Tab-separated table of C-alpha atoms in Angstrom:
chain	number	residue	atom	x	y	z
A	1	MET	CA	-23.769	-17.340	-14.160
A	2	ILE	CA	-26.146	-14.758	-14.059
A	3	VAL	CA	-24.951	-11.486	-12.450
A	4	ASN	CA	-26.508	-8.492	-11.360
A	5	LEU	CA	-25.642	-4.959	-10.593
A	6	ARG	CA	-27.646	-2.491	-8.465
A	7	VAL	CA	-28.171	0.209	-6.030
A	8	ASP	CA	-31.097	0.722	-4.849
A	9	HIS	CA	-32.875	3.417	-1.951
A	10	LYS	CA	-32.357	0.753	0.741
A	11	ILE	CA	-28.329	1.796	0.224
A	12	ALA	CA	-28.161	5.487	-1.183
A	13	ASP	CA	-30.206	8.613	-1.046
A	14	ILE	CA	-31.497	10.008	-4.088
A	15	GLN	CA	-28.877	12.635	-4.546
A	16	SER	CA	-26.204	9.049	-4.595
A	17	MET	CA	-28.219	7.498	-6.344
A	18	GLU	CA	-27.538	9.521	-9.033
A	19	SER	CA	-23.969	9.296	-9.361
A	20	ILE	CA	-24.259	5.471	-8.986
A	21	SER	CA	-26.955	4.657	-11.667
A	22	LYS	CA	-23.953	6.442	-13.983
A	23	ASP	CA	-21.511	4.272	-12.810
A	24	ILE	CA	-23.310	1.240	-13.005
A	25	ASP	CA	-23.654	2.157	-16.713
A	26	ASP	CA	-20.042	2.563	-17.393
A	27	LEU	CA	-19.996	-0.176	-15.212
A	28	PHE	CA	-21.500	-2.555	-17.405
A	29	TRP	CA	-20.167	-1.399	-20.616
A	30	LYS	CA	-16.697	-1.874	-19.850
A	31	LEU	CA	-17.747	-6.102	-18.950
A	32	GLN	CA	-19.711	-5.457	-22.316
A	33	ASP	CA	-16.776	-4.480	-24.358
A	34	LYS	CA	-14.486	-7.141	-22.258
A	35	TYR	CA	-17.269	-10.200	-22.598
A	36	SER	CA	-20.007	-9.120	-25.615
A	37	ILE	CA	-22.988	-9.966	-23.418
A	38	GLY	CA	-25.576	-11.399	-25.032
A	39	GLU	CA	-28.070	-11.976	-22.907
A	40	TYR	CA	-29.036	-8.482	-19.777
A	41	VAL	CA	-31.973	-6.927	-19.113
A	42	GLU	CA	-32.041	-3.641	-17.721
A	43	ILE	CA	-34.088	-2.628	-14.639
A	44	SER	CA	-34.481	1.466	-14.119
A	45	THR	CA	-36.978	2.850	-12.111
A	46	CYS	CA	-36.880	6.419	-9.901
A	47	ASN	CA	-35.644	4.658	-6.499
A	48	ARG	CA	-33.843	1.824	-8.010
A	49	LYS	CA	-31.070	1.114	-10.480
A	50	GLU	CA	-30.100	-2.670	-11.909
A	51	TYR	CA	-28.754	-5.190	-14.394
A	52	TYR	CA	-29.102	-8.505	-15.133
A	53	LEU	CA	-26.407	-10.546	-17.418
A	54	LYS	CA	-25.840	-14.039	-18.342
A	55	ASN	CA	-22.789	-15.007	-19.442
A	56	ASP	CA	-20.486	-17.828	-18.358
A	57	TYR	CA	-17.191	-16.193	-18.861
A	58	ILE	CA	-17.656	-13.597	-16.027
A	59	SER	CA	-15.336	-14.065	-13.757
A	60	GLU	CA	-16.407	-13.120	-10.016
A	61	ASP	CA	-12.482	-12.528	-9.331
A	62	ASP	CA	-12.046	-10.457	-13.075
A	63	GLU	CA	-11.205	-6.950	-11.447
A	64	LEU	CA	-14.059	-4.769	-12.584
A	65	LEU	CA	-16.376	-6.292	-10.237
A	66	SER	CA	-13.390	-5.407	-7.852
A	67	HIS	CA	-15.327	-1.846	-7.871
A	68	GLU	CA	-14.318	0.700	-5.664
A	69	ASN	CA	-17.876	2.436	-5.384
A	70	GLN	CA	-18.644	0.096	-2.505
A	71	ASN	CA	-22.243	1.537	-3.040
A	72	ILE	CA	-22.332	-1.224	-6.137
A	73	ILE	CA	-23.642	-3.634	-5.628
A	74	ILE	CA	-22.875	-7.004	-7.002
A	75	GLU	CA	-24.588	-10.248	-6.019
A	76	TYR	CA	-24.245	-14.200	-8.499
A	77	GLY	CA	-25.652	-16.835	-9.159
A	78	GLU	CA	-28.203	-17.983	-6.761
A	79	SER	CA	-28.060	-14.761	-4.527
A	80	ALA	CA	-28.896	-12.128	-7.656
A	81	VAL	CA	-31.655	-14.392	-9.077
A	82	MET	CA	-33.065	-14.704	-5.251
A	83	HIS	CA	-33.008	-10.696	-5.480
A	84	LEU	CA	-35.011	-10.462	-8.139
A	85	LEU	CA	-37.835	-13.225	-7.029
A	86	ARG	CA	-38.158	-10.862	-3.934
A	87	MET	CA	-38.568	-7.399	-5.967
A	88	THR	CA	-41.284	-9.115	-7.845
A	89	SER	CA	-42.746	-9.727	-5.272
A	90	GLY	CA	-42.390	-6.227	-3.245
A	91	LEU	CA	-39.982	-7.230	-0.791
A	92	GLU	CA	-37.671	-4.911	-1.671
A	93	SER	CA	-39.944	-1.996	-2.407
A	94	MET	CA	-39.764	1.227	-0.382
A	95	ILE	CA	-43.583	0.832	-1.023
A	96	VAL	CA	-43.783	-2.905	0.665
A	97	GLY	CA	-46.132	-4.793	-1.737
A	98	GLU	CA	-46.277	-1.706	-4.556
A	99	ASP	CA	-47.604	-3.311	-8.051
A	100	GLN	CA	-45.466	-0.923	-9.553
A	101	ILE	CA	-42.392	-3.083	-9.747
A	102	LEU	CA	-44.528	-6.270	-11.110
A	103	GLY	CA	-45.290	-3.925	-14.436
A	104	GLN	CA	-41.390	-2.252	-14.305
A	105	VAL	CA	-40.636	-5.378	-14.189
A	106	LYS	CA	-42.071	-6.594	-16.880
A	107	ASP	CA	-41.597	-4.216	-19.343
A	108	ALA	CA	-37.966	-4.431	-18.693
A	109	LYS	CA	-37.811	-8.098	-19.896
A	110	ASN	CA	-40.305	-6.558	-22.872
A	111	LYS	CA	-37.976	-3.887	-23.836
A	112	ALA	CA	-34.784	-6.904	-24.026
A	113	ILE	CA	-36.305	-9.165	-25.943
A	114	LYS	CA	-37.553	-6.692	-28.650
A	115	ASN	CA	-34.343	-5.205	-28.444
A	116	ARG	CA	-32.788	-9.157	-28.170
A	117	HIS	CA	-30.871	-9.584	-25.680
A	118	CYS	CA	-33.415	-10.818	-23.502
A	119	GLY	CA	-32.185	-14.915	-24.225
A	120	ARG	CA	-33.238	-18.403	-23.234
A	121	GLY	CA	-31.976	-18.134	-19.776
A	122	LEU	CA	-33.280	-14.802	-18.294
A	123	ASP	CA	-36.294	-15.617	-20.657
A	124	ALA	CA	-36.710	-18.585	-17.810
A	125	VAL	CA	-36.045	-16.548	-14.828
A	126	PHE	CA	-37.707	-13.448	-15.166
A	127	THR	CA	-40.815	-15.037	-16.323
A	128	LYS	CA	-40.331	-17.382	-13.017
A	129	ALA	CA	-40.048	-13.716	-11.107
A	130	ILE	CA	-43.199	-12.388	-12.668
A	131	HIS	CA	-45.102	-15.510	-11.777
A	132	VAL	CA	-43.922	-15.355	-8.369
A	133	GLY	CA	-44.777	-11.658	-7.927
A	134	GLN	CA	-47.965	-12.596	-8.702
A	135	VAL	CA	-48.637	-16.230	-7.202
A	136	VAL	CA	-47.452	-13.559	-3.869
A	137	ARG	CA	-50.246	-11.500	-3.887
A	138	ASN	CA	-52.797	-13.799	-4.660
A	139	LYS	CA	-51.558	-15.586	-1.898
A	140	THR	CA	-50.798	-12.363	1.102
A	141	ASN	CA	-51.981	-9.815	1.488
A	142	ILE	CA	-48.737	-8.199	0.798
A	143	ASN	CA	-50.271	-5.417	-1.579
A	144	LYS	CA	-54.056	-5.103	0.407
A	145	GLY	CA	-54.895	-2.057	0.867
A	146	SER	CA	-50.845	-1.492	-0.129
A	147	VAL	CA	-49.908	2.822	-1.136
A	148	SER	CA	-47.839	3.358	-4.464
A	149	ILE	CA	-44.324	5.954	-4.268
A	150	GLY	CA	-47.532	8.610	-5.904
A	151	SER	CA	-49.471	8.066	-2.990
A	152	ALA	CA	-47.490	8.398	-0.794
A	153	ALA	CA	-46.735	11.814	-2.101
A	154	ILE	CA	-50.124	12.623	-0.949
A	155	ASP	CA	-49.470	11.518	2.373
A	156	LEU	CA	-46.304	13.248	3.017
A	157	ALA	CA	-47.779	16.722	1.753
A	158	GLU	CA	-50.805	16.364	3.470
A	159	LYS	CA	-48.831	15.591	6.762
A	160	HIS	CA	-46.713	19.841	6.178
A	161	ILE	CA	-49.682	21.515	4.297
A	162	GLY	CA	-52.308	20.021	6.230
A	163	SER	CA	-56.006	19.280	4.197
A	164	LEU	CA	-55.662	19.455	0.398
A	165	ASP	CA	-59.181	20.291	0.029
A	166	ASP	CA	-59.629	23.814	-1.972
A	167	LYS	CA	-55.599	23.442	-2.967
A	168	SER	CA	-54.456	24.373	-6.440
A	169	VAL	CA	-52.452	21.137	-7.526
A	170	LEU	CA	-50.192	20.926	-10.276
A	171	VAL	CA	-48.711	17.479	-11.574
A	172	ILE	CA	-45.836	17.332	-13.529
A	173	GLY	CA	-45.439	14.428	-15.845
A	174	ALA	CA	-48.270	12.243	-16.940
A	175	GLY	CA	-45.976	8.618	-17.374
A	176	LYS	CA	-46.802	6.156	-15.015
A	177	MET	CA	-45.556	7.642	-11.436
A	178	GLY	CA	-47.717	10.632	-13.144
A	179	LYS	CA	-50.914	8.591	-13.106
A	180	LEU	CA	-49.943	7.447	-10.146
A	181	VAL	CA	-50.015	10.817	-7.580
A	182	ALA	CA	-53.636	11.657	-9.883
A	183	LYS	CA	-55.168	8.142	-9.180
A	184	ALA	CA	-54.267	9.416	-4.994
A	185	LEU	CA	-55.334	13.144	-6.213
A	186	ALA	CA	-58.519	11.635	-7.658
A	187	GLU	CA	-59.795	11.172	-3.575
A	188	LYS	CA	-59.286	14.873	-2.838
A	189	ASP	CA	-61.491	17.600	-2.908
A	190	LEU	CA	-59.215	20.203	-4.896
A	191	ASN	CA	-59.943	23.355	-5.576
A	192	ALA	CA	-58.005	22.702	-8.873
A	193	ILE	CA	-55.775	20.267	-11.090
A	194	PHE	CA	-53.138	21.428	-13.183
A	195	VAL	CA	-51.817	18.600	-15.165
A	196	ALA	CA	-48.369	19.376	-17.598
A	197	ASN	CA	-46.137	17.064	-19.917
A	198	ARG	CA	-43.567	17.262	-22.561
A	199	THR	CA	-46.288	15.660	-25.172
A	200	TYR	CA	-49.584	17.723	-24.553
A	201	TYR	CA	-52.037	14.986	-25.578
A	202	VAL	CA	-50.557	12.381	-22.779
A	203	ALA	CA	-51.579	15.476	-20.559
A	204	VAL	CA	-55.174	15.827	-22.138
A	205	GLU	CA	-55.941	12.030	-21.317
A	206	LEU	CA	-54.971	12.270	-17.616
A	207	ALA	CA	-56.017	15.713	-16.703
A	208	GLU	CA	-59.601	14.513	-19.044
A	209	ASP	CA	-59.717	11.305	-15.619
A	210	LEU	CA	-59.047	14.061	-13.391
A	211	GLY	CA	-61.477	15.939	-14.100
A	212	GLY	CA	-58.645	18.648	-14.141
A	213	GLN	CA	-56.802	20.727	-16.989
A	214	ALA	CA	-53.762	20.311	-19.432
A	215	ILE	CA	-51.350	22.933	-19.878
A	216	LEU	CA	-48.372	23.493	-22.002
A	217	PHE	CA	-44.836	22.403	-20.471
A	218	ASN	CA	-44.029	26.579	-21.898
A	219	GLU	CA	-46.726	27.968	-19.533
A	220	LEU	CA	-45.683	26.237	-16.276
A	221	GLU	CA	-44.584	29.602	-14.902
A	222	LYS	CA	-48.288	30.642	-14.495
A	223	TYR	CA	-49.349	27.695	-13.225
A	224	LEU	CA	-46.736	27.687	-10.625
A	225	ALA	CA	-47.406	31.063	-9.593
A	226	THR	CA	-51.664	29.383	-8.046
A	227	ALA	CA	-49.604	26.448	-6.921
A	228	ASP	CA	-50.111	25.373	-3.392
A	229	LEU	CA	-48.868	21.802	-4.376
A	230	VAL	CA	-46.479	21.287	-6.614
A	231	ILE	CA	-45.862	17.386	-7.396
A	232	SER	CA	-42.779	16.685	-10.079
A	233	ALA	CA	-42.152	13.126	-11.568
A	234	THR	CA	-41.059	13.294	-15.106
A	235	SER	CA	-38.035	11.285	-16.774
A	236	ALA	CA	-36.694	14.320	-17.492
A	237	PRO	CA	-32.287	13.964	-18.171
A	238	HIS	CA	-31.758	17.565	-15.920
A	239	ALA	CA	-33.995	20.081	-13.604
A	240	ILE	CA	-36.456	21.605	-15.598
A	241	ILE	CA	-37.650	23.771	-12.110
A	242	THR	CA	-33.975	25.469	-10.514
A	243	LYS	CA	-34.127	28.721	-8.503
A	244	LYS	CA	-33.291	30.252	-11.559
A	245	ARG	CA	-36.516	29.813	-13.268
A	246	LEU	CA	-38.698	30.823	-10.628
A	247	ILE	CA	-36.999	33.975	-9.520
A	248	ASP	CA	-38.965	36.380	-11.455
A	249	ILE	CA	-42.116	34.426	-10.944
A	250	ASP	CA	-44.548	36.378	-8.480
A	251	MET	CA	-45.362	33.976	-6.312
A	252	ASP	CA	-46.119	33.021	-2.718
A	253	TYR	CA	-42.821	31.092	-2.120
A	254	GLU	CA	-43.008	30.336	1.472
A	255	ASN	CA	-46.617	28.555	0.941
A	256	VAL	CA	-45.539	26.667	-1.834
A	257	MET	CA	-45.398	23.271	-1.587
A	258	MET	CA	-43.077	21.278	-4.374
A	259	VAL	CA	-42.585	17.357	-4.261
A	260	ASP	CA	-40.109	15.731	-6.720
A	261	ILE	CA	-40.317	11.790	-6.959
A	262	ALA	CA	-38.347	12.266	-10.138
A	263	ASN	CA	-35.393	10.427	-10.983
A	264	PRO	CA	-32.792	11.713	-12.037
A	265	ARG	CA	-34.427	14.759	-10.002
A	266	ASP	CA	-36.952	16.796	-11.096
A	267	ILE	CA	-36.963	20.817	-9.188
A	268	SER	CA	-33.004	21.328	-8.003
A	269	GLU	CA	-32.364	22.491	-4.453
A	270	ASP	CA	-31.293	25.350	-4.696
A	271	VAL	CA	-35.614	26.023	-5.151
A	272	SER	CA	-35.144	25.872	-0.976
A	273	ASP	CA	-33.514	29.138	-1.154
A	274	LEU	CA	-36.347	31.276	-2.033
A	275	GLY	CA	-38.287	29.167	0.739
A	276	VAL	CA	-40.205	26.823	-1.063
A	277	LYS	CA	-40.889	23.815	1.120
A	278	LEU	CA	-38.915	21.537	-0.562
A	279	PHE	CA	-39.308	17.420	-0.952
A	280	ASN	CA	-37.659	13.703	-2.823
A	281	ILE	CA	-37.840	10.706	-2.736
A	282	ASP	CA	-36.138	9.916	0.224
A	283	ASP	CA	-38.525	12.282	2.105
A	284	LEU	CA	-40.913	9.500	2.222
A	285	ARG	CA	-39.239	7.218	3.644
A	286	GLU	CA	-40.294	7.498	7.658
A	287	ILE	CA	-44.355	6.447	5.151
A	288	ALA	CA	-42.922	3.746	3.913
A	289	ASP	CA	-41.597	2.282	7.112
A	290	ALA	CA	-44.663	2.975	8.749
A	291	ASN	CA	-46.286	1.150	5.377
A	292	THR	CA	-43.804	-2.016	6.187
A	293	GLN	CA	-44.749	-2.306	9.760
A	294	LEU	CA	-48.314	-2.643	8.664
A	295	ARG	CA	-47.087	-5.522	6.270
A	296	ILE	CA	-44.424	-7.332	8.037
A	297	LYS	CA	-46.496	-10.257	9.237
A	298	GLU	CA	-47.170	-10.926	5.362
A	299	PHE	CA	-43.183	-11.351	5.118
A	300	GLY	CA	-43.182	-14.547	6.412
A	301	GLU	CA	-45.949	-16.199	3.834
A	302	ALA	CA	-44.418	-14.181	1.030
A	303	GLU	CA	-40.545	-15.405	1.377
A	304	ASN	CA	-42.252	-19.531	1.746
A	305	ILE	CA	-43.933	-19.140	-1.770
A	306	ILE	CA	-40.765	-17.948	-3.286
A	307	GLU	CA	-38.076	-20.535	-1.248
A	308	ASP	CA	-41.030	-23.007	-2.896
A	309	GLU	CA	-40.719	-20.758	-6.109
A	310	PHE	CA	-37.031	-21.127	-6.328
A	311	ILE	CA	-36.453	-25.080	-6.010
A	312	LEU	CA	-38.607	-25.247	-9.079
A	313	LEU	CA	-37.114	-22.568	-10.856
A	314	LYS	CA	-33.384	-24.299	-9.927
A	315	GLU	CA	-35.036	-27.942	-11.024
A	316	SER	CA	-36.517	-26.636	-13.978
A	317	PHE	CA	-32.683	-24.836	-14.844
A	318	LYS	CA	-31.060	-28.658	-14.274
A	319	ILE	CA	-33.489	-30.178	-17.330
A	320	MET	CA	-32.467	-26.822	-19.718
A	321	GLU	CA	-28.594	-28.070	-19.809
A	322	VAL	CA	-29.604	-31.677	-20.658
A	323	ASP	CA	-32.147	-30.364	-23.279
A	324	ASP	CA	-30.100	-30.022	-25.873
A	325	LEU	CA	-27.703	-33.816	-25.107
A	326	LEU	CA	-32.013	-34.995	-25.375
A	327	GLY	CA	-32.171	-32.881	-28.503
A	328	ASN	CA	-29.094	-34.293	-30.019
A	329	LEU	CA	-30.380	-38.219	-28.934
A	330	ARG	CA	-33.495	-37.361	-30.358
A	331	ALA	CA	-32.478	-36.664	-33.356
A	332	SER	CA	-30.057	-39.316	-33.919
A	333	MET	CA	-32.611	-41.640	-33.267
A	334	GLU	CA	-34.901	-39.523	-35.900
A	335	GLU	CA	-32.612	-40.514	-38.594
A	336	ILE	CA	-31.671	-43.771	-37.858
A	337	ARG	CA	-35.277	-44.559	-37.701
A	338	GLN	CA	-35.918	-42.845	-40.959
A	339	ARG	CA	-33.147	-45.038	-42.884
A	340	GLU	CA	-33.879	-48.057	-41.780
A	341	THR	CA	-37.517	-47.446	-42.917
A	342	GLN	CA	-36.506	-47.009	-46.212
A	343	LYS	CA	-34.730	-50.165	-46.476
A	344	ALA	CA	-37.109	-51.972	-45.235
A	345	LEU	CA	-39.723	-50.462	-47.263
A	346	VAL	CA	-37.221	-51.203	-49.985
A	347	LYS	CA	-37.870	-54.966	-49.346
A	348	LEU	CA	-41.608	-54.447	-48.765
A	349	ALA	CA	-42.582	-52.962	-51.679
A	350	ASP	CA	-44.989	-55.264	-53.086
A	351	VAL	CA	-47.111	-55.259	-49.541
A	352	ASP	CA	-49.695	-52.944	-49.309
A	353	GLY	CA	-50.370	-50.493	-46.937
A	354	SER	CA	-47.094	-50.920	-45.579
A	355	ALA	CA	-45.842	-47.889	-45.775
A	356	LYS	CA	-47.840	-46.495	-43.286
A	357	ILE	CA	-48.024	-49.588	-40.800
A	358	LEU	CA	-43.656	-50.100	-41.335
A	359	ASN	CA	-43.540	-45.846	-39.885
A	360	ASN	CA	-46.131	-46.420	-37.402
A	361	LEU	CA	-44.020	-48.672	-36.005
A	362	THR	CA	-40.823	-47.612	-35.977
A	363	ASN	CA	-42.297	-44.048	-34.685
A	364	SER	CA	-44.058	-46.361	-31.606
A	365	ILE	CA	-40.371	-47.959	-31.158
A	366	VAL	CA	-38.111	-44.506	-31.317
A	367	ASN	CA	-40.581	-42.799	-29.190
A	368	LYS	CA	-41.370	-45.653	-26.219
A	369	ILE	CA	-37.694	-46.149	-26.581
A	370	PHE	CA	-36.473	-42.621	-25.773
A	371	PHE	CA	-39.323	-41.505	-23.242
A	372	ASP	CA	-37.445	-43.799	-20.447
A	373	ILE	CA	-34.075	-42.404	-21.818
A	374	SER	CA	-35.324	-38.877	-21.695
A	375	LYS	CA	-37.224	-39.161	-17.925
A	376	ASN	CA	-34.343	-41.338	-16.817
A	377	VAL	CA	-31.458	-38.042	-17.600
A	378	LYS	CA	-33.782	-35.255	-16.392
A	379	ASP	CA	-33.955	-36.771	-13.011
A	380	ALA	CA	-30.597	-37.460	-13.109
A	381	ALA	CA	-30.019	-33.243	-13.800
A	382	LYS	CA	-32.525	-32.644	-10.759
A	383	ASP	CA	-30.180	-34.558	-9.161
A	384	ASP	CA	-27.345	-33.052	-9.506
A	385	ASP	CA	-26.056	-36.997	-10.742
A	386	LYS	CA	-22.989	-35.340	-12.902
A	387	GLU	CA	-21.984	-38.862	-13.739
A	388	VAL	CA	-25.176	-40.458	-15.317
A	389	ILE	CA	-25.463	-36.738	-17.487
A	390	ALA	CA	-21.756	-37.498	-18.079
A	391	ALA	CA	-21.808	-41.122	-19.259
A	392	ALA	CA	-25.331	-39.587	-21.351
A	393	GLU	CA	-23.398	-37.815	-22.813
A	394	TYR	CA	-20.879	-39.966	-23.746
A	395	LEU	CA	-23.232	-42.845	-24.616
A	396	PHE	CA	-25.597	-40.886	-26.711
A	397	ASN	CA	-22.267	-38.930	-28.969
A	398	SER	CA	-23.188	-39.829	-32.569
A	399	LYS	CA	-20.128	-37.497	-33.734
């Protein structure tokens, strides 16, 4: 059974998500201790935290899954898989149609494979989900001209402080989210753009792409003092900009806007006490809603594609269930073929070329017999014909 544990922007604000994410981690490790889960994929982004688990022993009635924190969504089987397909298609994103989630899911799958906890089952599900996300984007306009979290942050800034032309902007964090911000900023006629990152050469690379300037992380105070707009998107586990840090900086607090698109948050709420205009992911919802309205007509076509692909995925899972049976049958037939071929070769020892002729003959016989058996068993699996599959297991079990 596949189980999905999650919290996302639909049910929690950024503050709640930070605490619920920790609850999800705790729940996962309790399940891990109890069931020794060998297959799992973890997805963690600025506005969602999810685990996908595959384990045939977890019961929906398990008291661990009757979790007291009602903000944790727990789905099973087809519902869990359908959510993943919708997510990779961009339908579950805060910014509907955004492409970043597809890359984030790919990265999560590859990380799980690298760490050897993505087995055959989850590999098939995630491969299909990534494929579905690509098909939806190719066959619909769900992502045409779509914005990202990064560009939404820029739209939010312009809504509150006007045009960014001739403004000084400080981007903290040069990871994937920082790059999205930078891409949106590249279209603006800025006075100056500065990029800070804990790994300096990463900041240098991004700054060069923007025609900006990379700065050392320990120089933040100097550039915070001159910035009109600060956008922070690091992966730091704690706040890097606080009231305590800002209070000693000679800056015009009331004319500075800060947008925090990190999770956990980079900027503590108390900086607002100084008069700083502080915004976070939650404040992007209005822009996200407007984006959704522009794409709502694409939902129907996208959902039709998802449904069709989901049917194909279910069929492939049914066939996967009988693959071991067919593999064992093929191995058993091959063992019989080789044994009987050796017996015949002894009797035909004096006939020139008999070994090759006999080997080709027996191979052909086995292949033709196995083809029909394999096709019929796979058809039975697709049709959920449990009786035929059980009969095949009984008839072809050589043990």
